[in-house]
mmCIF file with all atom_site columns, C-alpha atoms in Angstrom:
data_model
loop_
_atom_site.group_PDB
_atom_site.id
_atom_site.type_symbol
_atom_site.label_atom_id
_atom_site.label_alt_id
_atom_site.label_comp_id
_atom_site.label_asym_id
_atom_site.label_entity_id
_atom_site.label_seq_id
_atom_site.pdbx_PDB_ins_code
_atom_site.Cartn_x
_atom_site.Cartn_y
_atom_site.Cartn_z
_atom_site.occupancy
_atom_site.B_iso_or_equiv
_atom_site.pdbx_formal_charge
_atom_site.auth_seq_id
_atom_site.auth_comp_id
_atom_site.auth_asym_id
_atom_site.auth_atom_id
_atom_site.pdbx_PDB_model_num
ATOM 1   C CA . UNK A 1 1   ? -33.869 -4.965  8.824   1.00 0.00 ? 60  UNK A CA 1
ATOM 2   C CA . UNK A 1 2   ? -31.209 -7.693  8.663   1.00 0.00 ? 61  UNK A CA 1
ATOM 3   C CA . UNK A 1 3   ? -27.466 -7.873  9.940   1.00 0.00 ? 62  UNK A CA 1
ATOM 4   C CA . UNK A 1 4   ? -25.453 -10.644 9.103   1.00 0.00 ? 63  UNK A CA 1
ATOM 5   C CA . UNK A 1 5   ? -21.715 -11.043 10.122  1.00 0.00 ? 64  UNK A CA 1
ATOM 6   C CA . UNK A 1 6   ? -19.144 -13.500 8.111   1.00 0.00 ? 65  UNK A CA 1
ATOM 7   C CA . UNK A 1 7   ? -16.222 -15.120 9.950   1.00 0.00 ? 66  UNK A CA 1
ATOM 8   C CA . UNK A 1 8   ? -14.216 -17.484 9.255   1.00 0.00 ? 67  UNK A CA 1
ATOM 9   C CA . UNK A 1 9   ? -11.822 -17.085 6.115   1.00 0.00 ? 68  UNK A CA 1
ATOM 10  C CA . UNK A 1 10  ? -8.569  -17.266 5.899   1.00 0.00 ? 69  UNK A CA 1
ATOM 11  C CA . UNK A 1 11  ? -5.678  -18.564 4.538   1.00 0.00 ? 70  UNK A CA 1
ATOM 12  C CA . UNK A 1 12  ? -4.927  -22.808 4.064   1.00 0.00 ? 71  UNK A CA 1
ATOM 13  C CA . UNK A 1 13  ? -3.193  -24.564 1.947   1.00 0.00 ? 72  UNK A CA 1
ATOM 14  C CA . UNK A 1 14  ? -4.911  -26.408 -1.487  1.00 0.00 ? 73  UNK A CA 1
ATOM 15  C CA . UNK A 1 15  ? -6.828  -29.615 -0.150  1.00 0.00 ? 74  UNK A CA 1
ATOM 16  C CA . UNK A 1 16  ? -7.174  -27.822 2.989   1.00 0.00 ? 75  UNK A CA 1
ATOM 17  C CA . UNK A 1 17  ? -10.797 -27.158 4.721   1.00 0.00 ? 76  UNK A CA 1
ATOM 18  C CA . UNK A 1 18  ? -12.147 -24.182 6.012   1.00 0.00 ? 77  UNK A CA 1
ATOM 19  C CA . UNK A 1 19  ? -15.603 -23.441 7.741   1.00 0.00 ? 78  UNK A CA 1
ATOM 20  C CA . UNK A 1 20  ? -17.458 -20.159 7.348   1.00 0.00 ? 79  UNK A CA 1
ATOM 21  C CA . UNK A 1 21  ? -20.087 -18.932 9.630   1.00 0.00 ? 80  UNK A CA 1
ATOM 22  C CA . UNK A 1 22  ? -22.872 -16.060 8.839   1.00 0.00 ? 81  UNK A CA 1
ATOM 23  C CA . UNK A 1 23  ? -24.645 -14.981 11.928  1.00 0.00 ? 82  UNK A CA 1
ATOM 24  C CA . UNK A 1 24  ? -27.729 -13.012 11.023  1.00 0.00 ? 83  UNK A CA 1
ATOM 25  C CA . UNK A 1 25  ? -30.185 -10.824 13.585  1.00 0.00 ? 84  UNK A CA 1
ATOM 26  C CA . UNK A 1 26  ? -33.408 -9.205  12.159  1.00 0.00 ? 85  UNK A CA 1
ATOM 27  C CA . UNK A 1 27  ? -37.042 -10.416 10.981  1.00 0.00 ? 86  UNK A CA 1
ATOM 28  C CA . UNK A 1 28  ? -36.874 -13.934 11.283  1.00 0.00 ? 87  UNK A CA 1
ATOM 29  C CA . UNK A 1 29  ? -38.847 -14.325 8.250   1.00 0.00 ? 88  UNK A CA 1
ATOM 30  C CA . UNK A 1 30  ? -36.234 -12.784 6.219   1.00 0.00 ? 89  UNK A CA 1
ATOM 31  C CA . UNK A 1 31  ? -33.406 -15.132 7.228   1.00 0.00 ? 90  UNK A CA 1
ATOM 32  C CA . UNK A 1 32  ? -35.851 -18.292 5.787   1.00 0.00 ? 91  UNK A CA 1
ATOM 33  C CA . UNK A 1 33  ? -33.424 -18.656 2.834   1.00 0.00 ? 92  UNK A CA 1
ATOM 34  C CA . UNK A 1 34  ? -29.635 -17.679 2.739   1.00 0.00 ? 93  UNK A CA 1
ATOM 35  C CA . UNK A 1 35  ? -27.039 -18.147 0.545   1.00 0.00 ? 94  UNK A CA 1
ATOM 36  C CA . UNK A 1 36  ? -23.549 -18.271 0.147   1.00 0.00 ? 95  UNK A CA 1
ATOM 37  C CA . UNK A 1 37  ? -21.759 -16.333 -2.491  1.00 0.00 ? 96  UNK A CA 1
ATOM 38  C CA . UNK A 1 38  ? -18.308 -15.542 -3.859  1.00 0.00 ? 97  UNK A CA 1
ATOM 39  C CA . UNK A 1 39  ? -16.806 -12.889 -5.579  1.00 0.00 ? 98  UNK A CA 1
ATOM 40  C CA . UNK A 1 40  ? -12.915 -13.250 -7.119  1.00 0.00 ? 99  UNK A CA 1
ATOM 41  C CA . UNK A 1 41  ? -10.880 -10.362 -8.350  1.00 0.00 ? 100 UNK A CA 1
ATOM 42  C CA . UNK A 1 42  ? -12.467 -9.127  -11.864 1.00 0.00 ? 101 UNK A CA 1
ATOM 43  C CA . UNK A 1 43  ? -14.760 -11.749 -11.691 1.00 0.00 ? 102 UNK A CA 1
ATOM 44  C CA . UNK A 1 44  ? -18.695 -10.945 -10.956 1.00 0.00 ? 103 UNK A CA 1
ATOM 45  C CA . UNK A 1 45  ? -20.213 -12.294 -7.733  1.00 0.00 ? 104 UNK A CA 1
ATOM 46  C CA . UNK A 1 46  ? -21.015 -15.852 -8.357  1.00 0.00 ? 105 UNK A CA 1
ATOM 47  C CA . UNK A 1 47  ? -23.547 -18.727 -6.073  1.00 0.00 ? 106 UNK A CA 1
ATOM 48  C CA . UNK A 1 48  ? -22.221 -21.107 -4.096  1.00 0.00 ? 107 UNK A CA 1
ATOM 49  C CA . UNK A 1 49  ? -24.912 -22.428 -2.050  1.00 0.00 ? 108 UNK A CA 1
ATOM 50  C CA . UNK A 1 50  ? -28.050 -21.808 -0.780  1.00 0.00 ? 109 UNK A CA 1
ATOM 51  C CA . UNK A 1 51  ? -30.275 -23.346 2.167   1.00 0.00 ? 110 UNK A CA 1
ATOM 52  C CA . UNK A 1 52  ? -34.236 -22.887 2.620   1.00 0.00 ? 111 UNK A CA 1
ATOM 53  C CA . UNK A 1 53  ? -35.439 -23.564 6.279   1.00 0.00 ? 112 UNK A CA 1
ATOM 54  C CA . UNK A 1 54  ? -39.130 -23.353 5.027   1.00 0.00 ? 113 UNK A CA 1
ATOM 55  C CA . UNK A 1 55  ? -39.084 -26.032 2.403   1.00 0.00 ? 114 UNK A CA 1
ATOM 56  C CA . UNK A 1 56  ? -35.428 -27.661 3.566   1.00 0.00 ? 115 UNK A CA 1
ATOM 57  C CA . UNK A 1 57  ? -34.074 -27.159 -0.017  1.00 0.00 ? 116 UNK A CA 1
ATOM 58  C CA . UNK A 1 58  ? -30.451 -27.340 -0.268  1.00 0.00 ? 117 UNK A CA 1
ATOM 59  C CA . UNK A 1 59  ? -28.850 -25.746 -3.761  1.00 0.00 ? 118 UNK A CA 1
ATOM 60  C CA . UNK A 1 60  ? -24.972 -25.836 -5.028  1.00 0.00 ? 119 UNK A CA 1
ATOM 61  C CA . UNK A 1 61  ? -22.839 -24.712 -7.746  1.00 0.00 ? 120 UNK A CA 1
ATOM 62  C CA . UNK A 1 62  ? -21.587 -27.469 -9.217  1.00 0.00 ? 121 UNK A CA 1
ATOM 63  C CA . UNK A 1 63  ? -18.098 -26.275 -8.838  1.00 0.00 ? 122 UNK A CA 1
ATOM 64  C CA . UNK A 1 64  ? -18.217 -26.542 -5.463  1.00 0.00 ? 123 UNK A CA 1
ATOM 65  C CA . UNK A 1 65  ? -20.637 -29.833 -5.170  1.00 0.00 ? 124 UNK A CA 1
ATOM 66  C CA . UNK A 1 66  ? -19.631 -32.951 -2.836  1.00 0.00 ? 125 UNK A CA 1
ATOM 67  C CA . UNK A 1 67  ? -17.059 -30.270 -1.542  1.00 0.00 ? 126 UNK A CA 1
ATOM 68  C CA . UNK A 1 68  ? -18.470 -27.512 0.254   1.00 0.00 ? 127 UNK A CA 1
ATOM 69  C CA . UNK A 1 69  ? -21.767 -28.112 2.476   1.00 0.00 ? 128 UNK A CA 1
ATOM 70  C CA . UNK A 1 70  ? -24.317 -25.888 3.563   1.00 0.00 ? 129 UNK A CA 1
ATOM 71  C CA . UNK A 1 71  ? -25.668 -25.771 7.038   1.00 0.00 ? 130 UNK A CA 1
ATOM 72  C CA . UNK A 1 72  ? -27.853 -23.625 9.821   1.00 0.00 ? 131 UNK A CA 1
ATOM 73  C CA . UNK A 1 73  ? -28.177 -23.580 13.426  1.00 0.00 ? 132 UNK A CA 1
ATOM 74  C CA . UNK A 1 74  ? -31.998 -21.914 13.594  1.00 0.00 ? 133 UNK A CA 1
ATOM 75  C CA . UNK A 1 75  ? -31.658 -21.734 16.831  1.00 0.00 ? 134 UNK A CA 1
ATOM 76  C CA . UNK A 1 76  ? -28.650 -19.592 16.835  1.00 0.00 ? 135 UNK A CA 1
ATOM 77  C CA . UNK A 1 77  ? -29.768 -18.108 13.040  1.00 0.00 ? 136 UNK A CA 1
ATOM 78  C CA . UNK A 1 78  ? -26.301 -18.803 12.082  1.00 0.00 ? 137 UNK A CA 1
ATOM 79  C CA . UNK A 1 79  ? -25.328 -20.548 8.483   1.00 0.00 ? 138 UNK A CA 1
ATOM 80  C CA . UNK A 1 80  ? -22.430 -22.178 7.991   1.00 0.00 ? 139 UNK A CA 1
ATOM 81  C CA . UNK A 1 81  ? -20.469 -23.445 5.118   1.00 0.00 ? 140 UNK A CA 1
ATOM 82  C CA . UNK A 1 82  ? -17.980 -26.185 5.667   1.00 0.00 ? 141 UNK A CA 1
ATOM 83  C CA . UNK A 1 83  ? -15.757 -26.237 2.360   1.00 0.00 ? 142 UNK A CA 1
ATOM 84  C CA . UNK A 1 84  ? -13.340 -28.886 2.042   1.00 0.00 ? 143 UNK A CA 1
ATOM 85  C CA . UNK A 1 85  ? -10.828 -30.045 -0.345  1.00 0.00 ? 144 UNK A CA 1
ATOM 86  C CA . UNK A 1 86  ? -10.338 -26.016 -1.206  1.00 0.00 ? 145 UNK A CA 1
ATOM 87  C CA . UNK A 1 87  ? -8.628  -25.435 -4.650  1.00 0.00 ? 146 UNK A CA 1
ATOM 88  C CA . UNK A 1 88  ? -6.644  -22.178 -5.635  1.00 0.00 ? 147 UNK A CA 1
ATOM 89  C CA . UNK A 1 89  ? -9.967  -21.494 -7.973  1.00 0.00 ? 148 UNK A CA 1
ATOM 90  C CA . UNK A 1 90  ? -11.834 -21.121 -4.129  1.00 0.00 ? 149 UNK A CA 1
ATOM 91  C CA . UNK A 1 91  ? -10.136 -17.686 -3.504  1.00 0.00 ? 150 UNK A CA 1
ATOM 92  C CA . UNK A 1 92  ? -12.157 -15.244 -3.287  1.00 0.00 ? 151 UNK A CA 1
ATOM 93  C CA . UNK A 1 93  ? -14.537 -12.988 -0.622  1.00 0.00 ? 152 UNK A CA 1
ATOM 94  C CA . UNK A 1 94  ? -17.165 -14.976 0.165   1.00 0.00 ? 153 UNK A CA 1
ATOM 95  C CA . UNK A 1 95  ? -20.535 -13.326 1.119   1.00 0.00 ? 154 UNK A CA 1
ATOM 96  C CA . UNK A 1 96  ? -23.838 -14.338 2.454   1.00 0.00 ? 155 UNK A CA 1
ATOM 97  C CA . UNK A 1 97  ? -26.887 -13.178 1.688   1.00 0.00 ? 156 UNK A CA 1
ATOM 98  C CA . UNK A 1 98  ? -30.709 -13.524 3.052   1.00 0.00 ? 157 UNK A CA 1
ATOM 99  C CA . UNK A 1 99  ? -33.773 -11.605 2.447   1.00 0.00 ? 158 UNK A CA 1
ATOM 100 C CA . UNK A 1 100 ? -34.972 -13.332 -1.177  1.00 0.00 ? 159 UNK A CA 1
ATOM 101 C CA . UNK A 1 101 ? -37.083 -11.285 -2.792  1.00 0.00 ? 160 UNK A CA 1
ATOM 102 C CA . UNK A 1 102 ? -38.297 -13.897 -5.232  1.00 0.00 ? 161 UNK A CA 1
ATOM 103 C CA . UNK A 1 103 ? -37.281 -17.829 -5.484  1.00 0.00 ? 162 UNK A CA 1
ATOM 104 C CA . UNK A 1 104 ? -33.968 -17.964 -7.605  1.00 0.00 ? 163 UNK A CA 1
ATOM 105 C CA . UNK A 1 105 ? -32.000 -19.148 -5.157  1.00 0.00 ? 164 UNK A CA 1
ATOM 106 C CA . UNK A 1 106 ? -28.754 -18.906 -7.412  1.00 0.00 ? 165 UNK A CA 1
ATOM 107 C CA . UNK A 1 107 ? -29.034 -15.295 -8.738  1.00 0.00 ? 166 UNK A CA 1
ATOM 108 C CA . UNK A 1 108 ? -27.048 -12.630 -6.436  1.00 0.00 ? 167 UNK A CA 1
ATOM 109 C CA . UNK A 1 109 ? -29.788 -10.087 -7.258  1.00 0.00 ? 168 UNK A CA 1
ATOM 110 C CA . UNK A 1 110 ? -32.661 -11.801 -5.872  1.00 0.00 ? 169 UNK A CA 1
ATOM 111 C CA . UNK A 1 111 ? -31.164 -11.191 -2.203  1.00 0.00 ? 170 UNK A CA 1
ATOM 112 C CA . UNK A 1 112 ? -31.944 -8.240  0.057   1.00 0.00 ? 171 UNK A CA 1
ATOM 113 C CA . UNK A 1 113 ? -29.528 -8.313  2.412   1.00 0.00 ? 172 UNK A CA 1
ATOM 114 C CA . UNK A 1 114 ? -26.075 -8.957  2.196   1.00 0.00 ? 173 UNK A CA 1
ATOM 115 C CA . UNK A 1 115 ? -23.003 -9.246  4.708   1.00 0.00 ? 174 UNK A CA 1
ATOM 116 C CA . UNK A 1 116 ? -19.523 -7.117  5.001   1.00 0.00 ? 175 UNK A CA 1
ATOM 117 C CA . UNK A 1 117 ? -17.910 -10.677 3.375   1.00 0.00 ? 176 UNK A CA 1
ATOM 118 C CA . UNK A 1 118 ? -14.787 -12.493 4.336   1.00 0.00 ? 177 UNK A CA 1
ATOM 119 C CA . UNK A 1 119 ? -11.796 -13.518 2.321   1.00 0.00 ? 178 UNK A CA 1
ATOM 120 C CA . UNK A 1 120 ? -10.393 -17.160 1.466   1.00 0.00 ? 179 UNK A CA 1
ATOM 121 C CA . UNK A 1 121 ? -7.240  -17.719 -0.210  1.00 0.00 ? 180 UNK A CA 1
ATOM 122 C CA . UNK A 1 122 ? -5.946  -20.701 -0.578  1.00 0.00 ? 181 UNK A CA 1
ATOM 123 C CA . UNK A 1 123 ? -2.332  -21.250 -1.873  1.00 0.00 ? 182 UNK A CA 1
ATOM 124 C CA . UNK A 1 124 ? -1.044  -24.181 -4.268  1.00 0.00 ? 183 UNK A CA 1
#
């Protein structure tokens, strides 16, 4: 079994940053790949980014590309995003997810596990 714990979010102004931080405890195995996700109001959930310790593959949405950034600290089996230059179109609860149960890193339903989410808005 896997926990993982958002924090982070909150609310900044448009052009503002933010950094997001998913500590996750469990099978080590299962924490190889996580991913960021983000889910507006009457929108579906949608990827943002994903990171692959075994194979050091970094993925994006290309809304969010050259603006947000992926990270981990293995040591600490904490993943971080670092999203800058936030636009109103950012808000939303932003999840992360680990466990992939097959490799499509960008699909919401190929993750096991899944955190309690935190919430961005950020105001124009």
């Amino acid at each position: 079994q896997v926990q993982l714990v958002e924090s982070g979010g909150g609310l900044v102004q448009a052009g503002g940053s933010l950094r997001l931080s998913c500590a996750a405890s469990g099978r080590a195995f299962s924490t190889a790949a996580m991913g960021w996700f983000r889910q507006a109001p009457g929108k579906e959930r949608e990827f943002v980014a994903a990171h692959d310790r075994s194979n050091s593959l970094i993925y994006y949405a290309d809304s969010v590309k050259g603006r947000f950034t992926i990270s981990r600290d293995n040591a600490k089996n904490t993943v971080y995003l670092q999203m800058n230059s936030l636009k109103p179109e950012d808000t939303a609860v932003y999840y992360c997810a680990a466990g992939l149960k097959y490799t499509n890193y960008r699909a919401a339903h190929a993750y096991v596990y899944w955190g309690q989410g935190t919430q961005v808005t950020v105001s124009s």
